[in-house]
Coordinates of C-alpha atoms in Angstrom, one line a residue:
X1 CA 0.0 0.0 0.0
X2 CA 1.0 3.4 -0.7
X3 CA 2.5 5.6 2.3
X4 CA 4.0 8.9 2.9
X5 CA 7.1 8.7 4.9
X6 CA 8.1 11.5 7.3
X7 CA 12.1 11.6 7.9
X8 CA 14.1 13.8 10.1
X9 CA 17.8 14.4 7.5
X10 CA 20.1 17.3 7.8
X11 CA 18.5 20.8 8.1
X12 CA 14.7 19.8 9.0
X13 CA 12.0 17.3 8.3
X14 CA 10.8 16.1 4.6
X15 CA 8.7 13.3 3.3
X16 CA 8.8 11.1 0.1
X17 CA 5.4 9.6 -1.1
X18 CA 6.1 5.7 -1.6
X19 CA 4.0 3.7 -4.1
X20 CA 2.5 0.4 -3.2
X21 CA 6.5 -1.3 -4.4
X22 CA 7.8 1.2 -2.0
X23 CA 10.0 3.3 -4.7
X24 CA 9.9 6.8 -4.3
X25 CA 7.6 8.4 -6.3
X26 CA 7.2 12.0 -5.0
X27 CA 9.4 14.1 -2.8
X28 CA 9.4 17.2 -0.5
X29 CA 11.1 20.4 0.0
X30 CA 12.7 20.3 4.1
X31 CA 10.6 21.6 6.1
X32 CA 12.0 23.3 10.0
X33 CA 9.3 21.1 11.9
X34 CA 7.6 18.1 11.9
X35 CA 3.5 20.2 12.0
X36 CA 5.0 21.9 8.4
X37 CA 5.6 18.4 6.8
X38 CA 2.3 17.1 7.7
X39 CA 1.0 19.9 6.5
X40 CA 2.6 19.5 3.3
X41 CA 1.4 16.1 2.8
X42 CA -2.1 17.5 3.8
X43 CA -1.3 19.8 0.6
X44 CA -0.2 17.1 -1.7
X45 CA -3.5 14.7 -0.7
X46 CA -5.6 17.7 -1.4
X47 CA -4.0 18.8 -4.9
X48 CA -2.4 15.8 -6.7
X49 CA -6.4 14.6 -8.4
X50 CA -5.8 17.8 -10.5
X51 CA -3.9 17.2 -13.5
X52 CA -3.3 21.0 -14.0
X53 CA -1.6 21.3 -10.5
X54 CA 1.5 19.3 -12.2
X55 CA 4.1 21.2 -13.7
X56 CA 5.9 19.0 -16.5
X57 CA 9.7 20.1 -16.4
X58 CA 12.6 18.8 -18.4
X59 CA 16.1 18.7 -16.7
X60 CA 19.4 20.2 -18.2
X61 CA 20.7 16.8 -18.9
X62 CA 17.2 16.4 -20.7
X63 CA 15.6 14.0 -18.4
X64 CA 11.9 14.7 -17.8
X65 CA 10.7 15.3 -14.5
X66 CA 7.6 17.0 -12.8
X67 CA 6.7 19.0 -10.1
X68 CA 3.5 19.0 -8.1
X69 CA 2.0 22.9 -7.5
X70 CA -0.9 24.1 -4.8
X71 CA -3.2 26.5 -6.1
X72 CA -0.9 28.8 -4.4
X73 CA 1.8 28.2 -7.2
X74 CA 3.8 27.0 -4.6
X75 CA 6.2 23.4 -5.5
X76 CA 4.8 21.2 -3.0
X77 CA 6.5 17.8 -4.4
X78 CA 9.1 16.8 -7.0
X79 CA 9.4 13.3 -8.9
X80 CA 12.5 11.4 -9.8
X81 CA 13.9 12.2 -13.2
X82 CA 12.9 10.1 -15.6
X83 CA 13.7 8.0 -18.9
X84 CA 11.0 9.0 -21.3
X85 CA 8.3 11.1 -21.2
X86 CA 5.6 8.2 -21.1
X87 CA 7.6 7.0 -17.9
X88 CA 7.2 10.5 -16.6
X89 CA 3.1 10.2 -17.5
X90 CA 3.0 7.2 -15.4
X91 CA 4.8 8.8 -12.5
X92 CA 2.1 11.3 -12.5
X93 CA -0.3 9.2 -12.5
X94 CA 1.2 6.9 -9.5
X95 CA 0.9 9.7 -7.5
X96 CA -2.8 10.6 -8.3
X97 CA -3.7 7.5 -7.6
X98 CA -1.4 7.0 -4.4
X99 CA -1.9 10.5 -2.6
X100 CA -5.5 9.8 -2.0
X101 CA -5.0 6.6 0.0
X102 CA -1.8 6.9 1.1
X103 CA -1.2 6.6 4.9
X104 CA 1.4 8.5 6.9
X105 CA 4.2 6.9 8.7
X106 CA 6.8 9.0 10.8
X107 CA 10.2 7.7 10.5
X108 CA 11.6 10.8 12.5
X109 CA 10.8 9.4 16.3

């Protein structure tokens, strides 16, 4: 089953969305506390249904990638780069389906 995973790393708190295979398929900017990553997981549950809240992006070394916006315009989750853009499509499309069910686990205790 999919799962957001909360992390404590160097300089704050962040969270990657796993898919049900547990590869990363979405992750976060760091956040200073733990309240601001749960928040931005709230965020990505509420926006990622909405195809036009994805921002389709190709890298400098030409690798497509995406990121995920709020209504706000603000990035609030990044993919993985990836091989094609028809691997990129399903990445999207992992996380619209994975956000919505997706249950929170905190790895930062």
């Amino acid at each position: 089953m999919a799962k957001f995973v909360i992390e404590l790393g160097k300089g704050g708190y962040r969270f990657n969305l796993l898919a049900g295979n547990n590869e990363p398929i979405l992750h976060s900017e760091t956040y200073t506390n733990k309240a601001g990553a749960k928040r931005g997981i709230a965020s990505v549950q509420k926006h990622a249904g909405d195809d036009k809240n994805y921002q389709r992006k190709t890298a400098k070394n030409g690798a497509p990638y995406f990121n995920l916006r709020a209504r706000n315009n603000k990035v609030i989750g990044t993919s993985e780069m990836y091989s094609g853009t028809s691997a990129m499509e399903n990445g999207v499309k992992a996380v619209k389906e994975a956000a919505k069910k997706a249950s929170v686990e905190d790895r930062s205790k």
